[in-house]
Amino acid sequence: MSTIFGHIWRSSTGKFGLILAVAIIGSAVFAPWLTGDPNRIDVLNRFAGPSWQHWMGTDHLGRDLFSRILHGARIAMEVAAAVTAIALSLGTVLGVAAGYGPRQVERPILILFDILYSFPNLIFALALVAILGPGLENVVIIVAMTVMPHFGRIARAQVLRLKHAPFLEAERVLGASTARIVFRHVIPNIAGPLIVVAGMEVPAVITIEAGLSFLGLGARPPLASWGTLLHDGYTYLSQSAWPVFFAGMMLTTATLAFTLFGEALRDAIDPRLRTDP
Amino acid sequence: MSELPLLSIRGLSVDFATSRGRAHVLRGVDLDIARGRIVGLVGESGSGKSTLALAILGLLPPNAGSVQGAIRFDDVDLLNLSAESLRSLRGRRIAMIFQDPMTALNPVFTVGTHLRDVLDAKGSGEDASVFNKRAIEMLAKVGIPDPEQRLKAYPHELSGGMRQRVMIAMALLTTPDLLIADEPTTALDVTIEAQIVALIHEMRAHVRGSILFISHSLGLVSELCDDVVVMYAGVVVEQAPSADLFANPRHPYTRALIDCEIGLDDDGGQKLRSIPGEVLDPVVVAPGCTFAARCSLAEPRCHEQAPQFRSVAPNHGVACFRA
Amino acid sequence: MPQPLVAIRNLSVVFPGPLRAVDDVSLDIAAGETLGVVGESGSGKSTLAKTIVDLHRPTSGQVMFEGQSSRVLDRLWFRRQAQLVFQDAASSLSPRLTVRQLLEEPLNIHGLAIEEHWAGVRHLLGAIGLPAQVLDKYPHQVSGGQARRIAIARALVLKPRLLIADEPTAGLDVSIQGDLLNLLRELQQSFGLTYLIVSHNLNVIRRVTDRVAVMYLGKLVEIGPTKSLFSRPAHPYTAALIGANPVIDPRRRRPRIILRGEIPSPLRPPPGCRFHTRCGFVRDRCRAEVPPMARIAEGRETACHFPFVAASEEGSAAMPDDAGI
């Protein structure tokens, strides 16, 4: 573990991404202590520019933007963590079942992956929202479903690589049950690439959540998601550009930070997964 | 040996840069290969025999830090040769057969293309029909059935034994003065190994030069080779004509190695022999004999001073104080 | 004759292709003996070994352990009877477990209390010559020789009666292979083991086994006591294998039989006797008729229409010197 960290720290972009990502996660976790109530309305102070009192100004209801953006980070991180956890575990279970199980199990799982994979993420999410209705919980489920096949396919490919490895046969000869082989010997050996994919998926999840919230399908007002901040800011762009500027910058920074961190993590754990030219 | 040897190596040392420090893979190798002989080079893993072969060919990997000593091939010092001259020497006068022909054959080229490349490198400048005739003759000579068809085959379509025959055909087309065969039969089944060894034996007539046959199998070397060179931990410890060496081994390592072989009369009554201890770590700089730590005859000076390679009988050399 | 420990009856293992990796093989392994299986690539010797420990399903025929088919036996009970040491010992150790965890694994699988059995494991480590320091290492941190010893220790933790070793000396230098073979013998004596040793190394087989089975393209072609089989091989293939084995001492060399041709693909085995395409003594009958295993002498059987050792046992038509091509 320390060697992985050291590897990331030695790469300048990795170090940059790591510091930023830690800062974002930290501000998300400590948002309630760092700032005031994100929903406190102060109509007399609408569309204020940055000042000592409101570092990033205020929005159309006079709410403190800095506070809302930090609370937005909270939502973004919660959604990213929940989505990654669900997609990672479900994808791993299905991928391992497809790779290690008999054909009758493998076929339907692969078809499911193909179906989920064949829709563009956002379109698919829109369709599901139409069925399930808007709301953050639904965003989590929907986004998890759209990224789950990434994990599933990687898990299956890794399992196929290992399936006939002598060490798994050796465990069978010792009498280990299939469940024991899968949980104790297969999954620990495919975890590396899956963690890498998880790291790479975080920025994508942040963007999709913001996009859905922007469209009014995710976080509902008055919740301060970066997507709703952007949406509100966009509506009142003629009055003040600050909300759009800060929310957009935050979204960009977060995406960049987690992308750089994810790439460094990939290089540290498994350089063979590198896809750049 | 009145004649000048074909290949003469003196004090050859090769170091590799590793994460643990400098690995001394060859620690001052002295070796002569006489003209027209099959010389067996035996040694266990870590003895440096493959590195020696690569050094002769000028194919050492880039992390080979320092290369010292001299390799004289027909009075040309190979270590001071330009990359260009070395390449031309490899195509014309020195050929190599590898343990795994699959790594030496290019998977996207047919057998015919490989053979044509060899002839092109020689600059024989023949037209296609003459070339085809020579290639087919050579494939037939190395025992490949349907040689016309095989010219169009890709390496993966051939069995391991057939690939090794193609390698031999390529090597013979260069009519080399020196053919280096690095464990050419290790990856093959015994009955196929016997065929390839018989083929190499037969090929002697066609190779005017010498063969350096690298192997870990004492039996194979004894059956095939005129002379035997024994390496241990980067040093040549003994060199002698085959019959002499196996009948009368002088170096304690050679003796121990022969003792480790399972004899024909061994009916399981006694324990099998082994050599206790481990091969000298290549990172360690040892002032004395590289075998001293495992040698049952070692005396104090063996640990302090490296024994010089010296002649103990005609054509029989040993690097040991006690021999 | 007492009941054999393992009885293999008409065993065939067919992989998709169809590839008849093991074709109608019958043999017995007596308790306490060491049986060797030799053969070249495609002979099916490793498949046979893996089928005995139930890693491959027999397509037909059966493997019986003390008279009962391994497929109906209680799985865990059966696992405690027969264990396999893989050819590539280092990669048969689960890479993310320490050696200690690897050795505890068999106990955990079989629900045996570690506190109660660990003393036995420590004793085993001593017998195998593994220092206690390796316990906290990972498989990639130990040497090839140690990995092999760890694999043997794991197999013996369950105190099996049959130990199968697939190419036990492959990849080992001559200077240390003796140690490993001595160890196998010592373990056999102290634990009362029965061995099945699969190898292509005839020197090893000749030295450590009591009986040898020779396989060619999935078929058993000869079986018999090691000494008699090596001194008077009955099947031309056995004779060729022995003849192809290089010998150091020039005075001891036999005339080499060099087989012509390649080993045919097991996907398209020749009709009749599978060896007929390479046999120096082939006759018309060999091309048409599959030779059955037949007794030729006490304890010796071969599948050849014209074996070197005559059925009458008298003076055997000794192997001609100019055998083969």
PDB file of C-alpha atoms in Angstrom, chain A residues 132-267:
ATOM      1  CA  LEU A 132     -38.213   5.866 -11.473  1.00  0.00           C
ATOM      2  CA  GLY A 133     -38.807   9.585 -11.080  1.00  0.00           C
ATOM      3  CA  PRO A 134     -36.239  12.229 -10.163  1.00  0.00           C
ATOM      4  CA  GLY A 135     -34.300  12.285  -6.878  1.00  0.00           C
ATOM      5  CA  LEU A 136     -30.787  11.710  -5.640  1.00  0.00           C
ATOM      6  CA  GLU A 137     -31.377   8.086  -4.634  1.00  0.00           C
ATOM      7  CA  ASN A 138     -32.568   7.330  -8.114  1.00  0.00           C
ATOM      8  CA  VAL A 139     -29.567   9.112  -9.586  1.00  0.00           C
ATOM      9  CA  VAL A 140     -27.340   6.843  -7.540  1.00  0.00           C
ATOM     10  CA  ILE A 141     -29.128   3.709  -8.764  1.00  0.00           C
ATOM     11  CA  ILE A 142     -29.203   4.880 -12.356  1.00  0.00           C
ATOM     12  CA  VAL A 143     -25.590   5.955 -12.565  1.00  0.00           C
ATOM     13  CA  ALA A 144     -24.498   2.794 -10.794  1.00  0.00           C
ATOM     14  CA  MET A 145     -26.316   0.754 -13.423  1.00  0.00           C
ATOM     15  CA  THR A 146     -24.668   2.605 -16.275  1.00  0.00           C
ATOM     16  CA  VAL A 147     -21.112   2.222 -14.981  1.00  0.00           C
ATOM     17  CA  MET A 148     -21.551  -1.259 -13.518  1.00  0.00           C
ATOM     18  CA  PRO A 149     -20.746  -3.069 -16.803  1.00  0.00           C
ATOM     19  CA  HIS A 150     -17.259  -1.501 -16.798  1.00  0.00           C
ATOM     20  CA  PHE A 151     -16.523  -3.284 -13.549  1.00  0.00           C
ATOM     21  CA  GLY A 152     -18.309  -6.416 -14.659  1.00  0.00           C
ATOM     22  CA  ARG A 153     -16.339  -6.732 -17.861  1.00  0.00           C
ATOM     23  CA  ILE A 154     -12.999  -6.076 -16.211  1.00  0.00           C
ATOM     24  CA  ALA A 155     -13.839  -8.572 -13.464  1.00  0.00           C
ATOM     25  CA  ARG A 156     -14.838 -11.216 -15.998  1.00  0.00           C
ATOM     26  CA  ALA A 157     -11.720 -10.679 -18.124  1.00  0.00           C
ATOM     27  CA  GLN A 158      -9.517 -10.948 -15.046  1.00  0.00           C
ATOM     28  CA  VAL A 159     -11.276 -14.100 -13.885  1.00  0.00           C
ATOM     29  CA  LEU A 160     -10.870 -15.710 -17.315  1.00  0.00           C
ATOM     30  CA  ARG A 161      -7.165 -14.942 -17.113  1.00  0.00           C
ATOM     31  CA  LEU A 162      -6.966 -16.699 -13.746  1.00  0.00           C
ATOM     32  CA  LYS A 163      -9.503 -19.449 -14.244  1.00  0.00           C
ATOM     33  CA  HIS A 164      -6.998 -22.183 -15.030  1.00  0.00           C
ATOM     34  CA  ALA A 165      -4.165 -20.817 -12.911  1.00  0.00           C
ATOM     35  CA  PRO A 166      -2.410 -23.657 -11.084  1.00  0.00           C
ATOM     36  CA  PHE A 167      -2.979 -22.017  -7.711  1.00  0.00           C
ATOM     37  CA  LEU A 168      -6.754 -22.228  -8.143  1.00  0.00           C
ATOM     38  CA  GLU A 169      -6.499 -25.871  -9.214  1.00  0.00           C
ATOM     39  CA  ALA A 170      -4.291 -26.486  -6.190  1.00  0.00           C
ATOM     40  CA  GLU A 171      -6.998 -25.118  -3.914  1.00  0.00           C
ATOM     41  CA  ARG A 172      -9.553 -27.391  -5.550  1.00  0.00           C
ATOM     42  CA  VAL A 173      -7.334 -30.378  -4.948  1.00  0.00           C
ATOM     43  CA  LEU A 174      -7.129 -29.404  -1.288  1.00  0.00           C
ATOM     44  CA  GLY A 175     -10.925 -29.517  -1.235  1.00  0.00           C
ATOM     45  CA  ALA A 176     -11.786 -25.820  -1.221  1.00  0.00           C
ATOM     46  CA  SER A 177     -15.380 -25.041  -2.171  1.00  0.00           C
ATOM     47  CA  THR A 178     -16.132 -22.778  -5.123  1.00  0.00           C
ATOM     48  CA  ALA A 179     -17.238 -19.988  -2.778  1.00  0.00           C
ATOM     49  CA  ARG A 180     -13.980 -20.212  -0.860  1.00  0.00           C
ATOM     50  CA  ILE A 181     -11.930 -20.178  -4.037  1.00  0.00           C
ATOM     51  CA  VAL A 182     -13.829 -17.167  -5.360  1.00  0.00           C
ATOM     52  CA  PHE A 183     -13.725 -15.060  -2.215  1.00  0.00           C
ATOM     53  CA  ARG A 184     -10.344 -15.994  -0.849  1.00  0.00           C
ATOM     54  CA  HIS A 185      -8.308 -16.595  -3.985  1.00  0.00           C
ATOM     55  CA  VAL A 186      -9.984 -15.081  -7.038  1.00  0.00           C
ATOM     56  CA  ILE A 187     -11.254 -11.718  -5.805  1.00  0.00           C
ATOM     57  CA  PRO A 188      -8.050 -10.626  -3.988  1.00  0.00           C
ATOM     58  CA  ASN A 189      -6.162 -11.292  -7.189  1.00  0.00           C
ATOM     59  CA  ILE A 190      -8.465  -9.263  -9.425  1.00  0.00           C
ATOM     60  CA  ALA A 191      -8.940  -6.404  -6.964  1.00  0.00           C
ATOM     61  CA  GLY A 192      -6.108  -4.252  -8.331  1.00  0.00           C
ATOM     62  CA  PRO A 193      -7.567  -3.570 -11.795  1.00  0.00           C
ATOM     63  CA  LEU A 194     -11.048  -3.098 -10.316  1.00  0.00           C
ATOM     64  CA  ILE A 195      -9.806  -0.454  -7.891  1.00  0.00           C
ATOM     65  CA  VAL A 196      -8.111   1.261 -10.801  1.00  0.00           C
ATOM     66  CA  VAL A 197     -11.378   1.323 -12.753  1.00  0.00           C
ATOM     67  CA  ALA A 198     -13.159   2.644  -9.657  1.00  0.00           C
ATOM     68  CA  GLY A 199     -10.667   5.496  -9.470  1.00  0.00           C
ATOM     69  CA  MET A 200     -11.211   6.293 -13.144  1.00  0.00           C
ATOM     70  CA  GLU A 201     -15.003   6.203 -12.815  1.00  0.00           C
ATOM     71  CA  VAL A 202     -15.250   8.790 -10.028  1.00  0.00           C
ATOM     72  CA  PRO A 203     -14.864  11.888 -12.267  1.00  0.00           C
ATOM     73  CA  ALA A 204     -17.345  10.451 -14.761  1.00  0.00           C
ATOM     74  CA  VAL A 205     -19.875   9.864 -11.980  1.00  0.00           C
ATOM     75  CA  ILE A 206     -19.406  13.415 -10.670  1.00  0.00           C
ATOM     76  CA  THR A 207     -20.098  14.793 -14.138  1.00  0.00           C
ATOM     77  CA  ILE A 208     -23.152  12.623 -14.754  1.00  0.00           C
ATOM     78  CA  GLU A 209     -24.636  13.541 -11.364  1.00  0.00           C
ATOM     79  CA  ALA A 210     -24.098  17.239 -12.076  1.00  0.00           C
ATOM     80  CA  GLY A 211     -25.606  16.817 -15.527  1.00  0.00           C
ATOM     81  CA  LEU A 212     -28.721  15.081 -14.225  1.00  0.00           C
ATOM     82  CA  SER A 213     -29.137  17.624 -11.461  1.00  0.00           C
ATOM     83  CA  PHE A 214     -28.660  20.414 -13.995  1.00  0.00           C
ATOM     84  CA  LEU A 215     -31.553  18.970 -15.929  1.00  0.00           C
ATOM     85  CA  GLY A 216     -33.622  18.892 -12.762  1.00  0.00           C
ATOM     86  CA  LEU A 217     -33.593  15.103 -12.578  1.00  0.00           C
ATOM     87  CA  GLY A 218     -31.212  14.682  -9.646  1.00  0.00           C
ATOM     88  CA  ALA A 219     -30.914  16.721  -6.519  1.00  0.00           C
ATOM     89  CA  ARG A 220     -34.112  18.696  -5.934  1.00  0.00           C
ATOM     90  CA  PRO A 221     -34.079  22.264  -4.673  1.00  0.00           C
ATOM     91  CA  PRO A 222     -33.136  23.474  -2.190  1.00  0.00           C
ATOM     92  CA  LEU A 223     -30.377  20.844  -2.105  1.00  0.00           C
ATOM     93  CA  ALA A 224     -27.118  22.382  -3.239  1.00  0.00           C
ATOM     94  CA  SER A 225     -25.718  20.097  -5.930  1.00  0.00           C
ATOM     95  CA  TRP A 226     -23.174  21.501  -8.378  1.00  0.00           C
ATOM     96  CA  GLY A 227     -25.635  20.693 -11.137  1.00  0.00           C
ATOM     97  CA  THR A 228     -28.491  22.657  -9.535  1.00  0.00           C
ATOM     98  CA  LEU A 229     -26.084  25.511  -8.736  1.00  0.00           C
ATOM     99  CA  LEU A 230     -25.116  25.625 -12.388  1.00  0.00           C
ATOM    100  CA  HIS A 231     -28.749  25.472 -13.429  1.00  0.00           C
ATOM    101  CA  ASP A 232     -29.818  28.327 -11.150  1.00  0.00           C
ATOM    102  CA  GLY A 233     -26.768  30.340 -12.066  1.00  0.00           C
ATOM    103  CA  TYR A 234     -27.482  29.785 -15.730  1.00  0.00           C
ATOM    104  CA  THR A 235     -31.074  31.029 -15.312  1.00  0.00           C
ATOM    105  CA  TYR A 236     -29.888  34.293 -13.736  1.00  0.00           C
ATOM    106  CA  LEU A 237     -26.711  34.621 -15.768  1.00  0.00           C
ATOM    107  CA  SER A 238     -27.679  38.153 -16.847  1.00  0.00           C
ATOM    108  CA  GLN A 239     -27.804  39.278 -13.205  1.00  0.00           C
ATOM    109  CA  SER A 240     -24.581  37.648 -12.009  1.00  0.00           C
ATOM    110  CA  ALA A 241     -21.958  35.402 -13.632  1.00  0.00           C
ATOM    111  CA  TRP A 242     -20.364  34.418 -10.291  1.00  0.00           C
ATOM    112  CA  PRO A 243     -22.534  31.373  -9.493  1.00  0.00           C
ATOM    113  CA  VAL A 244     -21.872  29.810 -12.893  1.00  0.00           C
ATOM    114  CA  PHE A 245     -18.201  30.727 -12.708  1.00  0.00           C
ATOM    115  CA  PHE A 246     -17.577  29.207  -9.273  1.00  0.00           C
ATOM    116  CA  ALA A 247     -19.784  26.148  -9.699  1.00  0.00           C
ATOM    117  CA  GLY A 248     -18.288  25.454 -13.120  1.00  0.00           C
ATOM    118  CA  MET A 249     -14.774  25.915 -11.847  1.00  0.00           C
ATOM    119  CA  MET A 250     -15.425  23.594  -8.930  1.00  0.00           C
ATOM    120  CA  LEU A 251     -16.850  20.899 -11.184  1.00  0.00           C
ATOM    121  CA  THR A 252     -13.905  21.199 -13.547  1.00  0.00           C
ATOM    122  CA  THR A 253     -11.379  21.128 -10.730  1.00  0.00           C
ATOM    123  CA  ALA A 254     -12.962  18.086  -9.127  1.00  0.00           C
ATOM    124  CA  THR A 255     -13.108  16.193 -12.413  1.00  0.00           C
ATOM    125  CA  LEU A 256      -9.514  17.074 -13.184  1.00  0.00           C
ATOM    126  CA  ALA A 257      -8.320  16.144  -9.708  1.00  0.00           C
ATOM    127  CA  PHE A 258      -9.949  12.719  -9.709  1.00  0.00           C
ATOM    128  CA  THR A 259      -8.901  12.025 -13.288  1.00  0.00           C
ATOM    129  CA  LEU A 260      -5.252  12.779 -12.517  1.00  0.00           C
ATOM    130  CA  PHE A 261      -5.424  10.782  -9.311  1.00  0.00           C
ATOM    131  CA  GLY A 262      -7.149   7.883 -11.085  1.00  0.00           C
ATOM    132  CA  GLU A 263      -4.505   7.803 -13.813  1.00  0.00           C
ATOM    133  CA  ALA A 264      -1.691   7.860 -11.296  1.00  0.00           C
ATOM    134  CA  LEU A 265      -3.408   5.083  -9.363  1.00  0.00           C
ATOM    135  CA  ARG A 266      -3.673   3.025 -12.549  1.00  0.00           C
ATOM    136  CA  ASP A 267      -0.004   3.549 -13.364  1.00  0.00           C
TER     137      ASP A 267
END
